[in-house]
Short mmCIF file of C-alpha atoms in Angstrom, two decimals:
data_model
loop_
_atom_site.label_atom_id
_atom_site.label_comp_id
_atom_site.label_asym_id
_atom_site.label_seq_id
_atom_site.Cartn_x
_atom_site.Cartn_y
_atom_site.Cartn_z
CA UNK S 1 -42.33 24.95 -4.57
CA UNK S 2 -40.76 24.32 -1.14
CA UNK S 3 -37.08 24.08 -2.07
CA UNK S 4 -36.03 23.93 1.59
CA UNK S 5 -38.06 20.74 1.96
CA UNK S 6 -36.20 19.33 -1.04
CA UNK S 7 -32.64 20.44 -0.28
CA UNK S 8 -32.46 19.40 3.38
CA UNK S 9 -33.67 15.78 2.87
CA UNK S 10 -31.51 15.51 -0.25
CA UNK S 11 -28.35 16.62 1.60
CA UNK S 12 -29.23 14.31 4.49
CA UNK S 13 -29.74 11.43 2.08
CA UNK S 14 -26.39 12.20 0.42
CA UNK S 15 -24.73 12.12 3.84
CA UNK S 16 -26.27 8.72 4.61
CA UNK S 17 -25.24 7.43 1.18
CA UNK S 18 -21.59 8.48 1.64
CA UNK S 19 -21.50 7.28 5.27
CA UNK S 20 -23.01 3.92 4.35
CA UNK S 21 -20.52 3.58 1.51
CA UNK S 22 -17.61 4.25 3.89
CA UNK S 23 -18.85 1.78 6.52
CA UNK S 24 -19.36 -0.90 3.90
CA UNK S 25 -15.95 -0.16 2.38
CA UNK S 26 -14.23 -0.39 5.78
CA UNK S 27 -15.82 -3.78 6.44
CA UNK S 28 -14.88 -5.04 2.99
CA UNK S 29 -11.34 -3.75 3.38
CA UNK S 30 -10.87 -5.47 6.74
CA UNK S 31 -12.33 -8.71 5.38
CA UNK S 32 -10.16 -8.59 2.26
CA UNK S 33 -7.06 -7.27 4.00
CA UNK S 34 -4.92 -10.39 3.56
CA UNK S 35 -5.83 -10.71 -0.12
CA UNK S 36 -4.92 -7.07 -0.67
CA UNK S 37 -1.55 -7.67 0.99
CA UNK S 38 -0.74 -10.62 -1.23
CA UNK S 39 -2.03 -8.87 -4.35
CA UNK S 40 0.42 -6.04 -3.74
CA UNK S 41 3.24 -8.43 -4.69
CA UNK S 42 1.65 -8.84 -8.15
CA UNK S 43 2.56 -5.22 -8.92
CA UNK S 44 6.03 -6.27 -9.94
CA UNK S 45 4.66 -8.58 -12.67
CA UNK S 46 3.03 -6.54 -15.45
CA UNK S 47 0.56 -3.81 -16.30
CA UNK S 48 -2.36 -6.18 -16.89
CA UNK S 49 -2.12 -7.51 -13.33
CA UNK S 50 -2.03 -3.87 -12.22
CA UNK S 51 -5.39 -3.32 -13.94
CA UNK S 52 -6.89 -6.30 -12.08
CA UNK S 53 -5.42 -5.09 -8.79
CA UNK S 54 -6.71 -1.55 -9.30
CA UNK S 55 -10.20 -2.85 -10.06
CA UNK S 56 -10.19 -5.11 -7.00
CA UNK S 57 -8.93 -2.49 -4.55
CA UNK S 58 -11.35 0.16 -5.83
CA UNK S 59 -14.27 -2.27 -5.62
CA UNK S 60 -13.29 -2.91 -1.99
CA UNK S 61 -12.66 0.65 -0.83
CA UNK S 62 -15.44 2.05 -3.05
CA UNK S 63 -13.42 5.00 -4.32
CA UNK S 64 -11.25 5.35 -7.41
CA UNK S 65 -10.01 8.65 -5.96
CA UNK S 66 -8.69 6.87 -2.85
CA UNK S 67 -7.02 4.21 -4.99
CA UNK S 68 -5.32 6.81 -7.15
CA UNK S 69 -4.19 8.77 -4.09
CA UNK S 70 -2.67 5.53 -2.82
CA UNK S 71 -0.93 5.03 -6.17
CA UNK S 72 0.51 8.54 -5.88
CA UNK S 73 1.83 7.47 -2.49
CA UNK S 74 3.41 4.30 -3.90
CA UNK S 75 5.15 6.25 -6.66
CA UNK S 76 6.23 8.96 -4.23
CA UNK S 77 7.73 6.26 -2.00
CA UNK S 78 9.53 4.71 -4.95
CA UNK S 79 8.03 1.22 -4.58
CA UNK S 80 5.97 1.52 -7.76
CA UNK S 81 7.12 2.80 -11.11
CA UNK S 82 4.96 4.78 -13.51
CA UNK S 83 4.22 1.76 -15.73
CA UNK S 84 2.83 -0.19 -12.78
CA UNK S 85 0.92 2.90 -11.63
CA UNK S 86 -0.69 3.22 -15.07
CA UNK S 87 -2.15 -0.28 -14.80
CA UNK S 88 -3.63 0.33 -11.35
CA UNK S 89 -5.12 3.67 -12.47
CA UNK S 90 -6.88 2.01 -15.40
CA UNK S 91 -8.22 -0.70 -13.14
CA UNK S 92 -9.46 1.85 -10.60
CA UNK S 93 -11.82 3.32 -13.19
CA UNK S 94 -13.36 -0.13 -13.71
CA UNK S 95 -13.65 -0.89 -10.00
CA UNK S 96 -15.56 2.32 -9.30
CA UNK S 97 -18.55 1.04 -11.30
CA UNK S 98 -19.46 -1.43 -8.54
CA UNK S 99 -21.31 1.12 -6.41
CA UNK S 100 -23.51 2.14 -9.35
CA UNK S 101 -24.58 -1.46 -9.88
CA UNK S 102 -25.40 -1.83 -6.18
CA UNK S 103 -27.64 1.24 -6.39
CA UNK S 104 -29.29 0.21 -9.66
CA UNK S 105 -30.05 -3.27 -8.28
CA UNK S 106 -33.31 -1.82 -6.97
CA UNK S 107 -34.55 -1.84 -10.58
CA UNK S 108 -33.34 -5.20 -11.90
CA UNK S 109 -33.86 -7.03 -8.61
CA UNK S 110 -37.17 -5.81 -7.18
CA UNK S 111 -36.67 -7.70 -3.93
CA UNK S 112 -33.66 -5.41 -3.28
CA UNK S 113 -35.73 -2.23 -3.22
CA UNK S 114 -34.66 0.13 -0.38
CA UNK S 115 -38.12 -0.02 1.18
CA UNK S 116 -37.83 -3.80 1.59
CA UNK S 117 -34.13 -4.48 1.99
CA UNK S 118 -32.57 -1.49 3.78
CA UNK S 119 -34.38 -1.82 7.15
CA UNK S 120 -33.84 -5.59 7.16
CA UNK S 121 -30.14 -5.22 6.32
CA UNK S 122 -29.63 -2.61 9.04
CA UNK S 123 -31.32 -4.61 11.79
CA UNK S 124 -29.52 -7.82 10.82
CA UNK S 125 -26.20 -5.97 10.74
CA UNK S 126 -26.82 -4.35 14.13
CA UNK S 127 -27.77 -7.68 15.72
CA UNK S 128 -24.58 -9.28 14.37
CA UNK S 129 -22.57 -6.29 15.55
CA UNK S 130 -23.96 -6.50 19.08
CA UNK S 131 -23.77 -10.27 19.44
CA UNK S 132 -20.64 -11.08 17.45
CA UNK S 133 -17.34 -11.25 19.29
CA UNK S 134 -14.90 -12.11 16.52
CA UNK S 135 -13.40 -9.33 14.42
CA UNK S 136 -14.42 -11.07 11.20
CA UNK S 137 -18.04 -11.15 12.38
CA UNK S 138 -18.00 -7.43 13.10
CA UNK S 139 -16.54 -6.79 9.64
CA UNK S 140 -19.48 -8.66 8.11
CA UNK S 141 -21.90 -6.60 10.21
CA UNK S 142 -20.23 -3.39 8.96
CA UNK S 143 -20.73 -4.50 5.36
CA UNK S 144 -24.42 -5.28 5.96
CA UNK S 145 -25.16 -2.10 7.95
CA UNK S 146 -23.29 0.05 5.41
CA UNK S 147 -25.24 -1.59 2.61
CA UNK S 148 -28.51 -0.76 4.36
CA UNK S 149 -27.58 2.85 5.15
CA UNK S 150 -26.40 3.34 1.56
CA UNK S 151 -29.83 2.26 0.27
CA UNK S 152 -31.66 4.43 2.79
CA UNK S 153 -29.56 7.37 1.59
CA UNK S 154 -30.29 6.77 -2.11
CA UNK S 155 -33.99 6.31 -1.32
CA UNK S 156 -34.05 9.56 0.67
CA UNK S 157 -32.35 11.48 -2.14
CA UNK S 158 -34.74 10.07 -4.76
CA UNK S 159 -37.76 10.92 -2.64
CA UNK S 160 -36.48 14.43 -1.94
CA UNK S 161 -36.02 15.37 -5.60
CA UNK S 162 -39.22 13.69 -6.80
CA UNK S 163 -41.26 16.97 -6.61
CA UNK S 164 -38.79 18.56 -9.04
CA UNK S 165 -40.49 16.62 -11.85
CA UNK S 166 -43.12 19.34 -11.71
CA UNK S 167 -40.49 22.08 -12.08
CA UNK S 168 -40.14 22.96 -15.75
CA UNK S 169 -37.10 25.14 -15.03
CA UNK S 170 -35.25 22.29 -13.32
CA UNK S 171 -36.07 19.82 -16.07
CA UNK S 172 -34.87 22.34 -18.67
CA UNK S 173 -31.49 22.38 -16.97
CA UNK S 174 -30.96 18.71 -17.82
CA UNK S 175 -32.32 19.22 -21.32
CA UNK S 176 -29.72 21.96 -21.78
CA UNK S 177 -26.96 19.72 -20.40
CA UNK S 178 -28.00 17.04 -22.87
CA UNK S 179 -27.89 19.41 -25.82
CA UNK S 180 -24.59 20.99 -24.80
CA UNK S 181 -21.91 18.30 -24.21
CA UNK S 182 -19.43 20.80 -22.76
CA UNK S 183 -21.89 21.95 -20.07
CA UNK S 184 -22.83 18.36 -19.26
CA UNK S 185 -19.19 17.33 -18.83
CA UNK S 186 -18.48 20.49 -16.82
CA UNK S 187 -21.42 19.81 -14.48
CA UNK S 188 -20.26 16.23 -13.82
CA UNK S 189 -16.68 17.42 -13.25
CA UNK S 190 -17.63 20.17 -10.79
CA UNK S 191 -20.01 18.04 -8.69
CA UNK S 192 -17.51 15.17 -8.44
CA UNK S 193 -14.61 17.52 -7.67
CA UNK S 194 -16.61 19.14 -4.85
CA UNK S 195 -17.69 15.92 -3.11
CA UNK S 196 -14.43 14.13 -4.10
CA UNK S 197 -16.11 10.83 -4.90
CA UNK S 198 -17.19 9.64 -8.32
CA UNK S 199 -19.20 6.83 -6.69
CA UNK S 200 -21.22 9.34 -4.67
CA UNK S 201 -21.58 11.58 -7.72
CA UNK S 202 -22.98 8.67 -9.75
CA UNK S 203 -25.30 7.91 -6.82
CA UNK S 204 -26.67 11.47 -6.97
CA UNK S 205 -27.25 11.12 -10.70
CA UNK S 206 -29.04 7.82 -10.14
CA UNK S 207 -31.30 9.35 -7.50
CA UNK S 208 -32.27 12.09 -9.96
CA UNK S 209 -32.85 9.45 -12.63
CA UNK S 210 -35.09 7.50 -10.26
CA UNK S 211 -37.24 10.61 -9.97
CA UNK S 212 -37.53 10.75 -13.78
CA UNK S 213 -35.53 13.93 -14.25
CA UNK S 214 -32.50 13.01 -16.39
CA UNK S 215 -32.46 12.56 -20.19
CA UNK S 216 -30.11 9.94 -21.67
CA UNK S 217 -27.83 12.43 -23.43
CA UNK S 218 -27.38 14.60 -20.34
CA UNK S 219 -26.53 11.54 -18.22
CA UNK S 220 -23.89 10.35 -20.69
CA UNK S 221 -22.06 13.67 -20.71
CA UNK S 222 -22.34 14.07 -16.93
CA UNK S 223 -20.88 10.57 -16.39
CA UNK S 224 -17.89 11.47 -18.55
CA UNK S 225 -17.40 14.65 -16.55
CA UNK S 226 -17.55 12.66 -13.32
CA UNK S 227 -14.54 10.66 -14.44
CA UNK S 228 -12.58 13.87 -14.91
CA UNK S 229 -13.75 15.29 -11.59
CA UNK S 230 -12.52 12.25 -9.70
CA UNK S 231 -8.95 13.15 -10.73
CA UNK S 232 -9.04 16.29 -8.56
CA UNK S 233 -8.42 14.35 -5.33
CA UNK S 234 -5.26 12.72 -6.69
CA UNK S 235 -4.03 16.03 -8.15
CA UNK S 236 -4.46 17.71 -4.77
CA UNK S 237 -2.76 14.76 -3.07
CA UNK S 238 0.28 15.11 -5.32
CA UNK S 239 0.92 18.67 -4.14
CA UNK S 240 4.22 18.60 -2.28
CA UNK S 241 5.10 15.15 -3.58
CA UNK S 242 8.04 14.23 -5.78
CA UNK S 243 7.75 14.89 -9.52
CA UNK S 244 7.26 11.21 -10.23
CA UNK S 245 4.20 11.17 -7.94
CA UNK S 246 2.83 14.29 -9.61
CA UNK S 247 3.30 12.53 -12.94
CA UNK S 248 1.20 9.59 -11.68
CA UNK S 249 -1.65 11.98 -10.82
CA UNK S 250 -1.24 13.64 -14.23
CA UNK S 251 -1.44 10.22 -15.91
CA UNK S 252 -4.81 9.66 -14.24
CA UNK S 253 -6.07 13.01 -15.49
CA UNK S 254 -4.78 12.42 -19.05
CA UNK S 255 -6.27 8.93 -19.17
CA UNK S 256 -9.72 10.16 -18.19
CA UNK S 257 -9.60 13.29 -20.35
CA UNK S 258 -8.55 11.32 -23.43
CA UNK S 259 -11.27 8.76 -22.78
CA UNK S 260 -13.84 11.51 -22.34
CA UNK S 261 -12.82 13.22 -25.60
CA UNK S 262 -13.09 9.96 -27.55
CA UNK S 263 -16.45 8.92 -26.14
CA UNK S 264 -17.84 12.47 -26.27
CA UNK S 265 -17.21 12.57 -30.00
CA UNK S 266 -18.97 9.21 -30.36
CA UNK S 267 -21.88 10.37 -28.18
CA UNK S 268 -22.28 13.66 -30.07
CA UNK S 269 -22.41 11.86 -33.40
CA UNK S 270 -24.85 9.29 -32.04
CA UNK S 271 -27.25 11.73 -30.34
CA UNK S 272 -27.22 14.38 -33.07
CA UNK S 273 -27.04 12.27 -36.24
CA UNK S 274 -27.88 8.63 -35.63
CA UNK S 275 -30.59 8.64 -32.95
CA UNK S 276 -31.55 12.07 -31.53
CA UNK S 277 -34.78 10.70 -30.05
CA UNK S 278 -32.90 8.29 -27.76
CA UNK S 279 -30.96 11.15 -26.22
CA UNK S 280 -34.23 12.78 -25.15
CA UNK S 281 -35.55 9.65 -23.41
CA UNK S 282 -35.34 9.55 -19.63
CA UNK S 283 -32.57 7.32 -18.36
CA UNK S 284 -32.96 4.68 -15.63
CA UNK S 285 -30.59 3.84 -12.79
CA UNK S 286 -29.60 0.58 -14.49
CA UNK S 287 -28.88 2.38 -17.74
CA UNK S 288 -26.64 4.83 -15.85
CA UNK S 289 -24.69 1.86 -14.43
CA UNK S 290 -24.45 0.37 -17.92
CA UNK S 291 -23.19 3.61 -19.49
CA UNK S 292 -20.73 4.13 -16.64
CA UNK S 293 -19.37 0.59 -17.02
CA UNK S 294 -19.16 0.71 -20.83
CA UNK S 295 -17.35 4.05 -20.67
CA UNK S 296 -14.75 2.90 -18.12
CA UNK S 297 -14.11 -0.54 -19.57
CA UNK S 298 -14.15 0.86 -23.11
CA UNK S 299 -11.63 3.55 -22.23
CA UNK S 300 -9.34 0.97 -20.65
CA UNK S 301 -9.57 -1.39 -23.65
CA UNK S 302 -8.92 1.44 -26.11
CA UNK S 303 -6.05 3.08 -24.24
CA UNK S 304 -4.32 0.03 -22.74
CA UNK S 305 -2.26 -0.62 -25.91
CA UNK S 306 -1.08 3.01 -26.00
CA UNK S 307 -0.74 3.51 -22.25
CA UNK S 308 3.05 3.91 -22.57
CA UNK S 309 2.41 6.96 -24.76
CA UNK S 310 0.26 8.43 -21.99
CA UNK S 311 3.09 7.84 -19.52
CA UNK S 312 5.55 9.56 -21.88
CA UNK S 313 3.19 12.50 -22.39
CA UNK S 314 2.67 12.84 -18.63
CA UNK S 315 6.43 12.84 -18.09
CA UNK S 316 6.90 15.58 -20.66
CA UNK S 317 4.11 17.68 -19.19
CA UNK S 318 5.40 17.08 -15.68
CA UNK S 319 9.01 17.58 -16.78
CA UNK S 320 10.19 14.48 -14.96
CA UNK S 321 12.44 11.52 -15.55
CA UNK S 322 12.27 8.41 -13.38
CA UNK S 323 15.29 8.17 -11.17
CA UNK S 324 16.76 5.73 -8.69
CA UNK S 325 16.08 6.14 -4.97
CA UNK S 326 18.76 6.71 -2.37
CA UNK S 327 19.21 3.72 -0.07
CA UNK S 328 18.49 5.73 3.08
CA UNK S 329 15.17 7.08 1.81
CA UNK S 330 12.30 5.32 3.57
CA UNK S 331 10.02 4.08 0.79
CA UNK S 332 6.77 4.54 2.69
CA UNK S 333 4.15 7.21 2.15
CA UNK S 334 1.29 8.41 4.34
CA UNK S 335 -1.11 8.22 1.38
CA UNK S 336 -0.98 4.42 1.66
CA UNK S 337 -2.41 4.64 5.18
CA UNK S 338 -5.84 5.05 3.57
CA UNK S 339 -5.69 1.28 3.08
CA UNK S 340 -4.10 -0.21 6.25
CA UNK S 341 -3.73 -3.71 4.77
CA UNK S 342 -1.57 -2.44 1.94
CA UNK S 343 0.29 -0.03 4.23
CA UNK S 344 1.20 -3.00 6.42
CA UNK S 345 2.43 -5.05 3.45
CA UNK S 346 4.43 -2.06 2.24
CA UNK S 347 6.07 -1.90 5.67
CA UNK S 348 7.04 -5.58 5.38
CA UNK S 349 8.52 -4.89 1.93
CA UNK S 350 10.60 -2.08 3.37
CA UNK S 351 11.82 -4.28 6.24
CA UNK S 352 12.88 -6.84 3.62
CA UNK S 353 14.97 -4.13 1.94
CA UNK S 354 16.48 -3.13 5.28
CA UNK S 355 17.21 -6.78 6.08
CA UNK S 356 19.12 -7.20 2.85
CA UNK S 357 21.30 -4.19 3.66
CA UNK S 358 22.02 -5.68 7.09
CA UNK S 359 23.02 -8.96 5.41
CA UNK S 360 25.45 -7.11 3.12
CA UNK S 361 26.93 -5.32 6.13
CA UNK S 362 27.33 -8.58 8.01
CA UNK S 363 29.13 -10.24 5.10
CA UNK S 364 31.56 -7.32 4.92
CA UNK S 365 32.15 -7.65 8.67
CA UNK S 366 33.34 -11.24 8.16
CA UNK S 367 36.39 -9.99 6.28
CA UNK S 368 37.12 -6.54 7.65
CA UNK S 369 39.04 -7.77 10.73
CA UNK S 370 41.50 -9.56 8.51
CA UNK S 371 41.74 -7.19 5.53
CA UNK S 372 41.40 -3.97 7.59
CA UNK S 373 40.40 -2.33 4.31
CA UNK S 374 39.65 1.38 4.65
CA UNK S 375 37.07 1.06 1.89
CA UNK S 376 35.26 -1.79 3.68
CA UNK S 377 35.35 0.01 7.03
CA UNK S 378 33.81 3.07 5.39
CA UNK S 379 31.19 0.95 3.62
CA UNK S 380 30.10 -0.73 6.86
CA UNK S 381 29.71 2.61 8.62
CA UNK S 382 27.71 4.04 5.71
CA UNK S 383 25.41 1.03 5.66
CA UNK S 384 24.93 1.26 9.43
CA UNK S 385 23.87 4.88 9.02
CA UNK S 386 21.41 3.88 6.29
CA UNK S 387 19.94 1.14 8.49
CA UNK S 388 19.53 3.60 11.38
CA UNK S 389 17.51 5.94 9.16
CA UNK S 390 15.42 3.10 7.76
CA UNK S 391 14.77 1.75 11.24
CA UNK S 392 13.57 5.13 12.50
CA UNK S 393 11.39 5.73 9.44
CA UNK S 394 9.82 2.24 9.45
CA UNK S 395 9.14 2.47 13.19
CA UNK S 396 7.40 5.84 12.86
CA UNK S 397 5.29 4.53 9.97
CA UNK S 398 4.35 1.32 11.80
CA UNK S 399 3.18 3.35 14.79
CA UNK S 400 0.93 5.36 12.45
CA UNK S 401 -0.65 2.08 11.28
CA UNK S 402 -1.55 1.14 14.85
CA UNK S 403 -3.48 4.42 15.17
CA UNK S 404 -5.77 3.34 12.31
CA UNK S 405 -8.86 1.14 12.47
CA UNK S 406 -7.04 -2.18 12.16
CA UNK S 407 -7.82 -5.63 13.50
CA UNK S 408 -6.27 -7.08 16.64
CA UNK S 409 -4.21 -9.42 14.47
CA UNK S 410 -2.85 -6.49 12.48
CA UNK S 411 -1.92 -4.78 15.75
CA UNK S 412 0.01 -7.92 16.69
CA UNK S 413 1.63 -8.02 13.25
CA UNK S 414 2.87 -4.46 13.71
CA UNK S 415 4.28 -5.34 17.14
CA UNK S 416 6.18 -8.29 15.61
CA UNK S 417 7.50 -6.09 12.79
CA UNK S 418 8.74 -3.46 15.24
CA UNK S 419 10.65 -6.14 17.15
CA UNK S 420 12.21 -7.47 13.94
CA UNK S 421 13.25 -3.94 12.91
CA UNK S 422 14.85 -3.39 16.32
CA UNK S 423 16.79 -6.67 16.12
CA UNK S 424 18.04 -5.95 12.59
CA UNK S 425 19.16 -2.48 13.61
CA UNK S 426 21.08 -3.88 16.62
CA UNK S 427 22.81 -6.46 14.41
CA UNK S 428 24.04 -3.66 12.19
CA UNK S 429 25.31 -1.80 15.27
CA UNK S 430 27.47 -4.79 16.17
CA UNK S 431 28.77 -4.88 12.60
CA UNK S 432 29.89 -1.29 13.04
CA UNK S 433 31.57 -2.26 16.33
CA UNK S 434 33.56 -4.94 14.50
CA UNK S 435 34.62 -2.41 11.83
CA UNK S 436 35.83 -0.13 14.64
CA UNK S 437 37.90 -3.00 16.09
CA UNK S 438 39.46 -3.48 12.65
CA UNK S 439 40.21 0.24 12.38
CA UNK S 440 41.82 0.32 15.83
CA UNK S 441 43.92 -2.80 15.11
CA UNK S 442 45.10 -1.27 11.85
CA UNK S 443 46.12 1.97 13.57
CA UNK S 444 47.99 0.01 16.27
CA UNK S 445 49.43 -2.44 13.73
CA UNK S 446 48.00 -5.45 15.58
CA UNK S 447 47.31 -8.85 14.02
CA UNK S 448 45.55 -11.98 15.25
CA UNK S 449 47.54 -15.19 15.51
CA UNK S 450 46.74 -18.00 13.07
CA UNK S 451 44.84 -19.89 15.77
CA UNK S 452 42.83 -16.81 16.79
CA UNK S 453 42.08 -16.03 13.14
CA UNK S 454 40.71 -19.51 12.50
CA UNK S 455 38.61 -19.41 15.68
CA UNK S 456 37.09 -16.02 14.87
CA UNK S 457 36.30 -17.13 11.32
CA UNK S 458 34.61 -20.22 12.75
CA UNK S 459 32.51 -18.08 15.10
CA UNK S 460 31.66 -15.60 12.34
CA UNK S 461 30.53 -18.32 9.94
CA UNK S 462 28.07 -19.69 12.51
CA UNK S 463 26.67 -16.26 13.46
CA UNK S 464 26.37 -14.96 9.90
CA UNK S 465 24.56 -18.16 8.88
CA UNK S 466 22.27 -17.66 11.87
CA UNK S 467 21.21 -14.21 10.62
CA UNK S 468 20.88 -15.28 7.00
CA UNK S 469 18.56 -18.11 8.06
CA UNK S 470 16.61 -15.62 10.22
CA UNK S 471 16.28 -13.20 7.31
CA UNK S 472 15.00 -15.92 5.01
CA UNK S 473 12.65 -17.23 7.70
CA UNK S 474 11.14 -13.75 8.05
CA UNK S 475 10.90 -13.08 4.32
CA UNK S 476 9.41 -16.50 3.55
CA UNK S 477 7.48 -17.02 6.83
CA UNK S 478 9.40 -20.31 6.98
CA UNK S 479 9.34 -21.99 10.41
CA UNK S 480 11.80 -24.69 9.33
CA UNK S 481 14.49 -22.09 8.67
CA UNK S 482 13.57 -20.44 11.98
CA UNK S 483 14.40 -23.74 13.73
CA UNK S 484 17.81 -23.71 12.03
CA UNK S 485 18.40 -20.25 13.50
CA UNK S 486 17.80 -21.64 17.00
CA UNK S 487 20.26 -24.43 16.31
CA UNK S 488 22.90 -21.99 15.04
CA UNK S 489 22.38 -19.64 17.99
CA UNK S 490 22.79 -22.51 20.47
CA UNK S 491 25.99 -23.53 18.67
CA UNK S 492 27.21 -19.91 18.79
CA UNK S 493 26.61 -19.75 22.57
CA UNK S 494 28.59 -22.95 23.16
CA UNK S 495 31.32 -21.87 20.77
CA UNK S 496 31.67 -18.47 22.44
CA UNK S 497 32.21 -20.09 25.86
CA UNK S 498 34.68 -22.68 24.51
CA UNK S 499 36.71 -20.17 22.47
CA UNK S 500 36.78 -17.66 25.33
CA UNK S 501 38.19 -20.28 27.72
CA UNK S 502 40.83 -21.36 25.19
CA UNK S 503 41.85 -17.76 24.62
CA UNK S 504 42.15 -17.03 28.34
CA UNK S 505 44.49 -20.02 28.64
CA UNK S 506 46.63 -18.64 25.82
CA UNK S 507 46.78 -15.27 27.58
CA UNK S 508 47.80 -16.96 30.82
CA UNK S 509 50.60 -18.79 28.99
CA UNK S 510 51.75 -15.57 27.25
CA UNK S 511 51.01 -17.12 23.86
CA UNK S 512 49.33 -13.98 22.48
CA UNK S 513 49.36 -10.21 22.82
CA UNK S 514 47.10 -8.92 25.63
CA UNK S 515 45.87 -5.90 23.62
CA UNK S 516 45.05 -8.07 20.63
CA UNK S 517 43.30 -10.42 23.05
CA UNK S 518 40.88 -7.66 24.07
CA UNK S 519 39.82 -7.20 20.43
CA UNK S 520 39.46 -10.98 20.14
CA UNK S 521 37.12 -11.19 23.13
CA UNK S 522 35.12 -8.12 22.06
CA UNK S 523 34.65 -9.68 18.63
CA UNK S 524 33.37 -12.91 20.19
CA UNK S 525 30.87 -10.94 22.26
CA UNK S 526 29.66 -8.93 19.25
CA UNK S 527 29.18 -12.03 17.13
CA UNK S 528 27.38 -13.87 19.92
CA UNK S 529 25.02 -10.90 20.35
CA UNK S 530 24.35 -10.95 16.60
CA UNK S 531 23.23 -14.57 16.87
CA UNK S 532 21.01 -13.63 19.85
CA UNK S 533 19.20 -11.02 17.78
CA UNK S 534 18.90 -13.47 14.89
CA UNK S 535 17.21 -15.86 17.31
CA UNK S 536 14.80 -13.09 18.36
CA UNK S 537 13.76 -12.66 14.73
CA UNK S 538 13.26 -16.41 14.35
CA UNK S 539 11.12 -16.57 17.48
CA UNK S 540 8.84 -13.87 16.06
CA UNK S 541 8.18 -16.25 13.16
CA UNK S 542 7.79 -19.36 15.32
CA UNK S 543 5.53 -17.72 17.93
CA UNK S 544 3.35 -15.18 16.03
CA UNK S 545 0.66 -15.23 18.73
CA UNK S 546 3.02 -13.85 21.37
#
């Protein structure tokens, strides 16, 4: 038998299958990007929503391994706890069954056979790709072309292994795997670990089944092993991560191992005692999809009620306790870059956290000039240092997003976010300046007059309100609040001019101390600049196309 003529087309077909899957997944991800962003917010609700989210994301990106790697990134960044991660991991196992059903559709929908559909899908996709100008149109073309290439790949693999039906030795391998559950599970684990994709591994099994090579019992054990093998990618990804992230990867492994043990016992009893003849029957592609789906959904249903025990066991094995994050730690992880839509939403979430710290700093700045509290001065400086670190980390991460295959709109979104980060960081700088004025006045034993105090408080109220409206406008994408920012900033400009002129008159009439007057004017300038940056943030909301 010419094994070279079998291996080369099979490997080529596998390459087309994986490439088609990636192209289709990229198109789906771009098309579903906004939904994935909004669904990320659901993570804070409960574990059940996490299961739905994990299933959806995995169905879109066509890889439970990639989803779990992303989960490891979320946990490592501190924006997802282990309970939320458990839900997404369970859902990922369900979502990964989608590819198998696409492949098996050639059996239960004859019109979708690769010979008929793949060439048509590819040519239609290419025509749309060449003629379409909108990004959404090109995403659709990627989905169609990827779908076609995927089917060509599975057809090529099936055709390549078809001669192996005549090889008694090869067929005996699968008979052995069916009779020995451990070997069957081990084979599925090794193949999936090597190619790092359970979807592709199931596709290989389906191509062998299409050639009439795989008994039912062997397929069942191999499928269970594939679910263990898919954990390897996440385990490798967790190397070098925090212990919490390693625990998330360990949870994935435990979940799949426990599910495999349970269903292996059921399968062994069924195939050896209840119906041995069924285990010897050749399995079809559709039956593989059915077994794969039943196994993953069944495991989730069985283990969902005791998932907290799995989390506890993973913590003990990983020797970890969940802990709080330091404020200056940037809660973003490169693993999330595998899904740009979610990476972008995570960046927004981090900017929200940074914006809240700026708001706290600004509120402290309202009082520090009058209390001159050492504790408040120190707090403002510490918060300013935290904001500097967050600003640098968020900026670096946002730049990484622009290097990915993202839409033009997402590029614009990143540009807007970078501007907002810059404005927030500058506002915090001015807060630090005000704390330094307070410190200097305390050291020199200077005090504002009653009139000056009232005027500065008036200016501060307007400027602080301006930022708070800007923060809310950004968080809520609220244009009405953005308009209020413009109104407040205009009022701050007028107030700064009026108060400056009044103060200069007081200085000319020797009604106040000249040195104190310098701090008064510097404070006015700092507050007016704060309102300017608040306006910049508001304009990013009001003019997103710029």
